[in-house]
Coordinates of C-alpha atoms in Angstrom, one line a residue:
X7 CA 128.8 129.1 103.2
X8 CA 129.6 132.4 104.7
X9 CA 129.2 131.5 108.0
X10 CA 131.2 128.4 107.4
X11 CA 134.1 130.3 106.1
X12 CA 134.1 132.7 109.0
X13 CA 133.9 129.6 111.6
X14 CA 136.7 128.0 109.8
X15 CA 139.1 131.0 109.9
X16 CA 138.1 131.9 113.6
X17 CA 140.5 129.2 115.2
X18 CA 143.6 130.3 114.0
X19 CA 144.1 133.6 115.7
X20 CA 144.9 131.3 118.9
X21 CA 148.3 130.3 118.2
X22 CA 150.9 128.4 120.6
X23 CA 153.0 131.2 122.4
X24 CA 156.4 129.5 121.5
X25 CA 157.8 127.1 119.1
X26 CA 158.3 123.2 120.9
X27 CA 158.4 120.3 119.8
X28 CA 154.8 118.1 120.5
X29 CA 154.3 114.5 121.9
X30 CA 154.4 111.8 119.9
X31 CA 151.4 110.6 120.3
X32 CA 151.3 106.4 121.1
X33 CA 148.9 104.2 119.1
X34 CA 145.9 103.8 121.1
X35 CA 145.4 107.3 123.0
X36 CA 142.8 109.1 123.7
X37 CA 141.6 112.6 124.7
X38 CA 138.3 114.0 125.3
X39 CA 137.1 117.9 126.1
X40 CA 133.6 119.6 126.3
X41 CA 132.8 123.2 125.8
X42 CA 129.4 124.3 127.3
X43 CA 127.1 126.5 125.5
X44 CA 125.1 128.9 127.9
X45 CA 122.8 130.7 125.1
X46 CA 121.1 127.4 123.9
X47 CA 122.3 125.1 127.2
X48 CA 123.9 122.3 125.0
X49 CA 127.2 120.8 124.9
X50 CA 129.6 120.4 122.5
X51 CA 132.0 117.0 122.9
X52 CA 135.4 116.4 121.7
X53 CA 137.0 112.8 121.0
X54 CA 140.0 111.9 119.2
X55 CA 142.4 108.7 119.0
X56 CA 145.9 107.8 117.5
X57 CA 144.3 105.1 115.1
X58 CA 147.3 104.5 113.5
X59 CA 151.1 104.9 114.1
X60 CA 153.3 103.7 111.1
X61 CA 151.6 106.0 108.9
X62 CA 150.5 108.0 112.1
X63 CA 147.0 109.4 111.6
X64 CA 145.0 111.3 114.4
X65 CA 140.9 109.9 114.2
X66 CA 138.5 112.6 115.6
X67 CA 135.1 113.1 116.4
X68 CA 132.9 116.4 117.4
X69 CA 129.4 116.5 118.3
X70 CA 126.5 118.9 118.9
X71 CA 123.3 117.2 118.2
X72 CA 121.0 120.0 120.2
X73 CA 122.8 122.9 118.0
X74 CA 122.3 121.0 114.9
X75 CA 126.3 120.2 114.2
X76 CA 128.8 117.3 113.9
X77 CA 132.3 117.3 112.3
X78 CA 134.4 114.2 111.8
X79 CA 137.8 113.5 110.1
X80 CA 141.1 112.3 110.3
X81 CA 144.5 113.3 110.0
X82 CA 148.0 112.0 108.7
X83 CA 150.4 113.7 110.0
X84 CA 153.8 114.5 107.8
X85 CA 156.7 116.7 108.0
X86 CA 159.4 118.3 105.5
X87 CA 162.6 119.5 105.9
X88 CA 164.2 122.2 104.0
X89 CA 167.4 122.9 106.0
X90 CA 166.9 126.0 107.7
X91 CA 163.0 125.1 108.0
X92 CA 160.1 123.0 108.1
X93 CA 156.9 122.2 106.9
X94 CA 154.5 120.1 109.1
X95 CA 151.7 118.6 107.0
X96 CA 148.2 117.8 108.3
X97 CA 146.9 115.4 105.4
X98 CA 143.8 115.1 105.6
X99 CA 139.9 116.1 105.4
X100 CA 137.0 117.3 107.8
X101 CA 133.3 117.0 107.3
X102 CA 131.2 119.4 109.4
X103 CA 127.6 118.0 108.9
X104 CA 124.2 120.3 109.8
X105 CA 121.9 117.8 110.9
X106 CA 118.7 119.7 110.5
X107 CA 119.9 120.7 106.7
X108 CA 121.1 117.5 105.7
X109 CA 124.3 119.4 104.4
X110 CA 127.6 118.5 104.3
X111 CA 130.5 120.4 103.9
X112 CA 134.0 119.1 103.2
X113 CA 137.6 120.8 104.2
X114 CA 141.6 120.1 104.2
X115 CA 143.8 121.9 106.7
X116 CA 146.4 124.0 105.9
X117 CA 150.3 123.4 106.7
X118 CA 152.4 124.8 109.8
X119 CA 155.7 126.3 108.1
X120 CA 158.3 127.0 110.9
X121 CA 161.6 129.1 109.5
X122 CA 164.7 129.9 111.6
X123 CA 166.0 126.5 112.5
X124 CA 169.5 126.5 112.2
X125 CA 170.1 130.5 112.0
X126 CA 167.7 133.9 112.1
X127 CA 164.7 134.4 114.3
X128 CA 162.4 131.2 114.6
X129 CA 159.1 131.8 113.2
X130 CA 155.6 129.8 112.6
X131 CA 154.1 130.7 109.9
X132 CA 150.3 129.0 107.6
X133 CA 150.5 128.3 104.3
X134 CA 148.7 126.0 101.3
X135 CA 145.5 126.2 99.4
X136 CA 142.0 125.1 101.0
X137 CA 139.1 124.3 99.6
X138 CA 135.7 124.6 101.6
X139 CA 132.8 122.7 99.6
X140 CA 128.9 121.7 100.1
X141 CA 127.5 119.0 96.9
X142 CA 124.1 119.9 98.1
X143 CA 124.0 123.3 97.7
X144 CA 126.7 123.6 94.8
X145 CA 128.4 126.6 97.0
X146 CA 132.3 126.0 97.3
X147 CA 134.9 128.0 99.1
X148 CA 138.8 128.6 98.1
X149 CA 141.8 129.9 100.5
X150 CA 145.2 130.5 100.3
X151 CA 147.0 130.8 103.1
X152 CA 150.3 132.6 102.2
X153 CA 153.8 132.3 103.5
X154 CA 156.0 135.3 103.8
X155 CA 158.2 136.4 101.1
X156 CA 162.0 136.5 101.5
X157 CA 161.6 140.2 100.7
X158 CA 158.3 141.0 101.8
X159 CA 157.6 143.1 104.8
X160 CA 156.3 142.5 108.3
X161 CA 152.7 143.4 106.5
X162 CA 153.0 140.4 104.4
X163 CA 152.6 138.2 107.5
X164 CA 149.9 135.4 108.3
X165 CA 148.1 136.6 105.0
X166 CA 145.1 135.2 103.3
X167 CA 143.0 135.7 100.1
X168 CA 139.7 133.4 99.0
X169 CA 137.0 133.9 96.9
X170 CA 133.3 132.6 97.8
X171 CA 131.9 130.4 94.7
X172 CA 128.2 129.3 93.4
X173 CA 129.5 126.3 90.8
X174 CA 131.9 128.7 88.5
X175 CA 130.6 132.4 89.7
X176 CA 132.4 134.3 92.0
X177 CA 129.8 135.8 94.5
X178 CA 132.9 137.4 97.3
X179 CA 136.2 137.4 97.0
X180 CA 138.3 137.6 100.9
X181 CA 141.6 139.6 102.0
X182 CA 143.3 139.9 105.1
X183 CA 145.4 138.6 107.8
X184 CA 144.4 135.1 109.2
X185 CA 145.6 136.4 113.2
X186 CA 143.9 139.7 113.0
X187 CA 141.2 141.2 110.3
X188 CA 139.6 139.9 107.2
X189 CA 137.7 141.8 104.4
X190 CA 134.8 140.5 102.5
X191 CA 134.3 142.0 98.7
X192 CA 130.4 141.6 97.3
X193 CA 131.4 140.6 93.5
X194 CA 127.2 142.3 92.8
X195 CA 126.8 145.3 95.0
X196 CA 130.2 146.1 95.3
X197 CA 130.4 146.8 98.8
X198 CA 133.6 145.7 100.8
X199 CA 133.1 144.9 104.7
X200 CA 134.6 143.3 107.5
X201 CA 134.2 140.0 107.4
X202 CA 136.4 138.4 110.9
X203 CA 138.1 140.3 113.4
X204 CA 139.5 138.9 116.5
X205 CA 138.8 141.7 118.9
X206 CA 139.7 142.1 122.5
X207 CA 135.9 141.6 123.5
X208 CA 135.7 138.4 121.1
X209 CA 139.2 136.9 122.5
X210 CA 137.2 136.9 126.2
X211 CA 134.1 135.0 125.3
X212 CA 135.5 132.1 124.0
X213 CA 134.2 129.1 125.4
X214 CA 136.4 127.3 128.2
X215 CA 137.4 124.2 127.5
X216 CA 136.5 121.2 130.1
X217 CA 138.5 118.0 130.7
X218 CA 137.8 115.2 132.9
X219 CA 140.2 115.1 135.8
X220 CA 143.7 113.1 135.4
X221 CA 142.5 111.0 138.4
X222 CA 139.1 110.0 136.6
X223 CA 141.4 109.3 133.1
X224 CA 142.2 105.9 131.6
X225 CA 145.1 104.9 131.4
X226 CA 145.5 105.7 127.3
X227 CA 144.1 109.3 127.6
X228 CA 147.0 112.0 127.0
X229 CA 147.4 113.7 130.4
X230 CA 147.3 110.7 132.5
X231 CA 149.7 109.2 129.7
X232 CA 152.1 111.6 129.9
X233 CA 151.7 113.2 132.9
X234 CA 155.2 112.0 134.3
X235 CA 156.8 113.6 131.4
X236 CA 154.9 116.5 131.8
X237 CA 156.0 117.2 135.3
X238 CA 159.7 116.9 134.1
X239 CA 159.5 119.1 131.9
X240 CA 157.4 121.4 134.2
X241 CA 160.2 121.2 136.7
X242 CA 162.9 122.0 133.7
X243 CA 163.9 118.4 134.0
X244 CA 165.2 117.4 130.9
X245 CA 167.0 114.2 131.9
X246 CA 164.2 112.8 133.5
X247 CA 161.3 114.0 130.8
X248 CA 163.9 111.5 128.3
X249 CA 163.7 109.0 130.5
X250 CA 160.4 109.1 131.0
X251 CA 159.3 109.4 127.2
X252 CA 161.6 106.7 126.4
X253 CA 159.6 104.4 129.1
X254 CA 156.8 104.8 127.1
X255 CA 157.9 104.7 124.0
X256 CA 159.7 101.3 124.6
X257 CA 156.3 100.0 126.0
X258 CA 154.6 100.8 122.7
X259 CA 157.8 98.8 120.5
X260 CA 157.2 95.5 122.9
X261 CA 153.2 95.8 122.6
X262 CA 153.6 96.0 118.8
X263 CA 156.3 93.2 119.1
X264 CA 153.8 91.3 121.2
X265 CA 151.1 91.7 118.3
X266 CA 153.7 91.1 115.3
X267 CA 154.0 87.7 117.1
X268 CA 150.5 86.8 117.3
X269 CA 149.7 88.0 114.2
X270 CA 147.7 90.2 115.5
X271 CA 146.4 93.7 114.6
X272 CA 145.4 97.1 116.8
X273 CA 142.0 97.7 116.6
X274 CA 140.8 101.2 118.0
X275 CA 138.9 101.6 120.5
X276 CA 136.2 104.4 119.7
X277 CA 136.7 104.5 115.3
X278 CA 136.7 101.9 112.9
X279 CA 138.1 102.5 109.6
X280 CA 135.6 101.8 106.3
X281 CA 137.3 98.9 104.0
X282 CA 136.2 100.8 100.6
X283 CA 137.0 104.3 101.2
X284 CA 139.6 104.0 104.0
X285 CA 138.1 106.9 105.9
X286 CA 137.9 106.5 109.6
X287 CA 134.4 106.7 111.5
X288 CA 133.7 107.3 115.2
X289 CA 131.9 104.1 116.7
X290 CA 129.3 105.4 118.4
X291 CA 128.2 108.7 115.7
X292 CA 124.7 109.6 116.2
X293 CA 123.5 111.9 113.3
X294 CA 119.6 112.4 113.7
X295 CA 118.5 115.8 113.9
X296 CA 117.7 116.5 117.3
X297 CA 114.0 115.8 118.8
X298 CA 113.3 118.2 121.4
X299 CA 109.9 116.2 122.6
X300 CA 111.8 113.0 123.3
X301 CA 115.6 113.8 123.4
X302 CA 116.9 115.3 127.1
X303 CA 120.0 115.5 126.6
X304 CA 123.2 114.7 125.3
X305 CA 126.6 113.3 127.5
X306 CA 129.7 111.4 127.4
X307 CA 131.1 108.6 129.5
X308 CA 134.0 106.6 128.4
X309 CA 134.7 108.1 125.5
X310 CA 131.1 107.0 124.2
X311 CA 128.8 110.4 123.2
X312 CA 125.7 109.3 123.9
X313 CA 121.9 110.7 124.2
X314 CA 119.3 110.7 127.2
X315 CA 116.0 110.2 126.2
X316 CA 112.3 110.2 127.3
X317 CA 111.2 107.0 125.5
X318 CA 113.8 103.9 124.9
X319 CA 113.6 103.2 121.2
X320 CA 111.2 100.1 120.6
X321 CA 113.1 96.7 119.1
X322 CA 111.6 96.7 115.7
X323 CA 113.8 93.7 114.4
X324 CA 112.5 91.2 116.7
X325 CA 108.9 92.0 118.6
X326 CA 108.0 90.3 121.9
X327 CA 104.9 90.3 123.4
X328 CA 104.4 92.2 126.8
X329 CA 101.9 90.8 129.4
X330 CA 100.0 93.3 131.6
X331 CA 101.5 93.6 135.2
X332 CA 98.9 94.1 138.1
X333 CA 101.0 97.4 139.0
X334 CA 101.1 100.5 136.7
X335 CA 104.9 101.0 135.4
X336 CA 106.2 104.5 136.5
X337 CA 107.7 106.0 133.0
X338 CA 111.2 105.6 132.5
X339 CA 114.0 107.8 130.7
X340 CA 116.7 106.1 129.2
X341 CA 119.3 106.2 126.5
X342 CA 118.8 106.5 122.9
X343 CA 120.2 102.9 122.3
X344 CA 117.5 100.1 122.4
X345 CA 117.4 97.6 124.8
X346 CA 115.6 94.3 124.8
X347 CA 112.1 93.9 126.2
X348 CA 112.3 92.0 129.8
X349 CA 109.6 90.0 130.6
X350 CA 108.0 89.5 134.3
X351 CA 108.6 85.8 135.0
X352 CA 106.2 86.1 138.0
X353 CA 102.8 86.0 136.3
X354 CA 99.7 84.7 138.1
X355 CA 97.8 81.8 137.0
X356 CA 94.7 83.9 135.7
X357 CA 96.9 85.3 133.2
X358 CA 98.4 81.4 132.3
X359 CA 94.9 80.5 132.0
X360 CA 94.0 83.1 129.7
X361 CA 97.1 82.5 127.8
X362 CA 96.3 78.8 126.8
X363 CA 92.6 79.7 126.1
X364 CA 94.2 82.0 124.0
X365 CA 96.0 78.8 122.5
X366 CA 93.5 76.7 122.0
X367 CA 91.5 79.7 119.8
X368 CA 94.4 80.0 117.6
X369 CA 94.2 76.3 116.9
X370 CA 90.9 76.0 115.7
X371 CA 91.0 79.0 113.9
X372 CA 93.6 77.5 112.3
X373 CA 92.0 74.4 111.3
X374 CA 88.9 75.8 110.3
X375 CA 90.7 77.8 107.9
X376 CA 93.1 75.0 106.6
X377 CA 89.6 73.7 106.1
X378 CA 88.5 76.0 104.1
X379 CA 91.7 76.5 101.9
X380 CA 91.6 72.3 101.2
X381 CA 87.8 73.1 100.3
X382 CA 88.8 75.9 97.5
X383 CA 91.8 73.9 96.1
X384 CA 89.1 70.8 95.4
X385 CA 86.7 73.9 93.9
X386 CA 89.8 75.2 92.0
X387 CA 90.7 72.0 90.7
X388 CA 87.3 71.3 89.8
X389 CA 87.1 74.8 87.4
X390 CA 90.3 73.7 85.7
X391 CA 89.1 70.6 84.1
X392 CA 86.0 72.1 83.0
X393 CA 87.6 75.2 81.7
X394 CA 89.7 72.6 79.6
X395 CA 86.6 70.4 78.4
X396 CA 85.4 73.5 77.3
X397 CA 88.5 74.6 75.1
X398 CA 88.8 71.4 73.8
X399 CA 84.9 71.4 72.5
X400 CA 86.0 75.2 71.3
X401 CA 88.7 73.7 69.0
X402 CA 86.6 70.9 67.7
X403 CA 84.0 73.4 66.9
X404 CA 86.4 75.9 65.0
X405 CA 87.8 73.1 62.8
X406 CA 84.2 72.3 61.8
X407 CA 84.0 75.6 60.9
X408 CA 80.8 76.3 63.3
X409 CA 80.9 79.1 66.1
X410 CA 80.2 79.2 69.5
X411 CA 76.9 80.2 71.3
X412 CA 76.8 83.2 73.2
X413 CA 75.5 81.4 76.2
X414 CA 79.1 79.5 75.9
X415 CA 81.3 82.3 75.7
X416 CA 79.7 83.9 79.2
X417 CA 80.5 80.8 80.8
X418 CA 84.2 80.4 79.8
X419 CA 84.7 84.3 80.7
X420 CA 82.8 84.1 84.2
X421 CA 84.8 81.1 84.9
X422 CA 88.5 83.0 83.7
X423 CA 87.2 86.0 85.9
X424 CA 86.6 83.3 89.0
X425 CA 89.6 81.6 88.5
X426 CA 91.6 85.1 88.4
X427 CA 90.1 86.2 91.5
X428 CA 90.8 82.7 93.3
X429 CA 94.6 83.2 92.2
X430 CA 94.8 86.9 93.6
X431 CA 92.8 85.9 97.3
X432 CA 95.1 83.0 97.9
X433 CA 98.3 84.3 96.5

């Protein structure tokens, strides 16, 4: 849980450099990134898509499977306005999964509080209450992000307090600043260390972030999207960064016009959304712990993470039989999802041959032992009516107030015992 809190509070040093207003993003986009890990050679993928856009809600997906991690989630996006400031709300939770722990650990996001709208110095500013939890392990996690006071000093900026949890007991408490360092407090030894600290050596090794060229894009991914606009507003274009967002904009009112008259409704391309829970799930997740003898490794193409692998997984659901070729197959590395078997149509004759022999086997073993099975019904049928001769002359007997032999009573049980062992062979 530990390190889980410190990975959590270790992407919000890096904030934006100035206050603008964002895209808004169209139903439908896209955007995919990859970070490259050179200590354990594996790569980390990013995918996202606008899922939704009246309520607007952001659908993302993150995926390691050779480092052991996945996180999923999705977002609803809100805002508030207080008159000289603003709250943007992310609702929402994530669920960062550890594949080879079968652990999952579910988080919220905090909100982005911008002050200085109308008047005063425009500031952005973290604030609300998170809550980090694992149900397997029982371990939970609570933060506060707080906002500045209205008489608080410049140390009262981008603080944060928590307090590490196993079910009720408080095993660490945490204090700090969220953009610079955090202190950990051991609730049983006492001892009170640093816990995060964005240093100047930390701030250069973070990964770089790759992107697939706007050339290579579709056209629903976010640069290639908005690339016009982007230029304008490069170029300190307003007029023509309006008229460019309003181009788009207006194509997303006559494609949901289009489907309004259809009666039609958007279906994502990469998540689907469950009916029960409402939760949005990436398509193509792949959550088995990673198999170093047979997986190679993992890569994206179309938005679709997928895994290279030594063996193709074998169709269990509906087996085919493979005849020999003369010429040894070279082995084959392919990707983790199953294809059908493909059978050579050019077989020789010797192996046609073989086949019907094979054919004509099957049938007489098959009427030798529907043969057989006729031959024990008859048998069957045949212990039956003794066995009820016999409980009739056992009745008879009783109300005559006379007993039965010994001999008698071995018969009628050997009899029970064959029949019972008759029923359980032929079942």
């Amino acid at each position: 849980m530990k390190k889980v809190v410190k990975w959590y509070i270790s992407g919000f040093y890096k904030k934006p450099k100035g206050l603008k207003k964002p895209y808004n993003p169209i139903i439908g986009e896209t955007y995919r990134c990859m970070w490259l890990h050179q200590q354990t050679n594996s790569k980390t993928f990013y995918i996202a898509e606008q899922v939704s856009h009246h309520p607007p809600v952001s659908a993302f997906y993150v995926s390691n499977r050779k480092d052991g991690f996945c996180l999923s989630g999705s977002i609803l996006a809100k805002s508030k306005f207080y008159g000289n400031s603003l709250s943007a709300i992310l609702d929402g939770e994530a669920r960062l999964n550890f594949l080879n722990r079968g652990e999952d650990y579910v988080m919220n996001m905090p909100y982005a509080h911008c002050k200085g709208i109308l008047y005063g110095t425009m500031t952005l500013e973290l604030g609300g209450q998170i809550t980090i939890a694992c149900e397997k392990t029982g371990y939970s996690a609570q933060l506060e992000f707080k906002l500045k006071p209205f008489l608080g000093s410049s140390d009262c900026v981008n603080q944060i307090c928590g307090k590490i949890k196993l079910g009720k007991e408080v095993l660490a408490t945490l204090e700090g600043h969220w953009d610079s360092e955090i202190f950990i407090n051991d609730k049983k030894t006492g001892t009170v260390e640093t816990f995060w600290n964005p240093t100047t050596e930390l701030r250069q090794s973070r990964l770089t972030r790759c992107t697939v060229p706007p050339e290579e894009q579709g056209e629903s991914e976010s640069e290639r999207l908005w690339q016009h606009v982007t230029r304008a507003v490069n170029n300190k274009d307003q007029t023509e960064a309006t008229n460019e967002k309003f181009f788009l904009e207006e194509a997303q009112r006559k494609s949901a016009r289009e489907r309004k008259a259809k009666c039609e409704e958007w279906n994502p391309a990469l998540f689907e959304q469950d009916p029960v829970t409402g939760e949005w799930h990436y398509r193509y997740a792949d959550t088995r712990p990673w198999d170093p003898l047979n997986d190679l490794i993992q890569f994206e193409k179309d938005g679709c993470i997928q895994t290279k692998v030594r063996h193709r997984t074998p169709m269990v659901t509906v087996p085919k039989r493979k005849h020999k070729s003369d010429k040894p197959k070279k082995p084959e590395s392919g990707c983790s999802s199953p294809e059908p078997d493909r059978q050579d149509s050019s077989g020789s004759e010797r192996h046609k041959s073989k086949h019907n022999s094979r054919l004509r086997k099957k049938g007489a073993d098959l009427s030798e032992l529907q043969s057989a099975i006729e031959t024990i019904k008859k048998t069957q049928e045949d212990i039956n009516r003794n066995i009820s001769v016999l409980r009739s002359r056992a009745a008879g007997r009783v109300e005559s107030a006379s007993f039965l032999q010994q001999r008698d009573y071995v018969i009628i049980i050997f009899l029970i015992l064959l029949q019972v062992l008759i029923n359980y062979v032929f079942k």
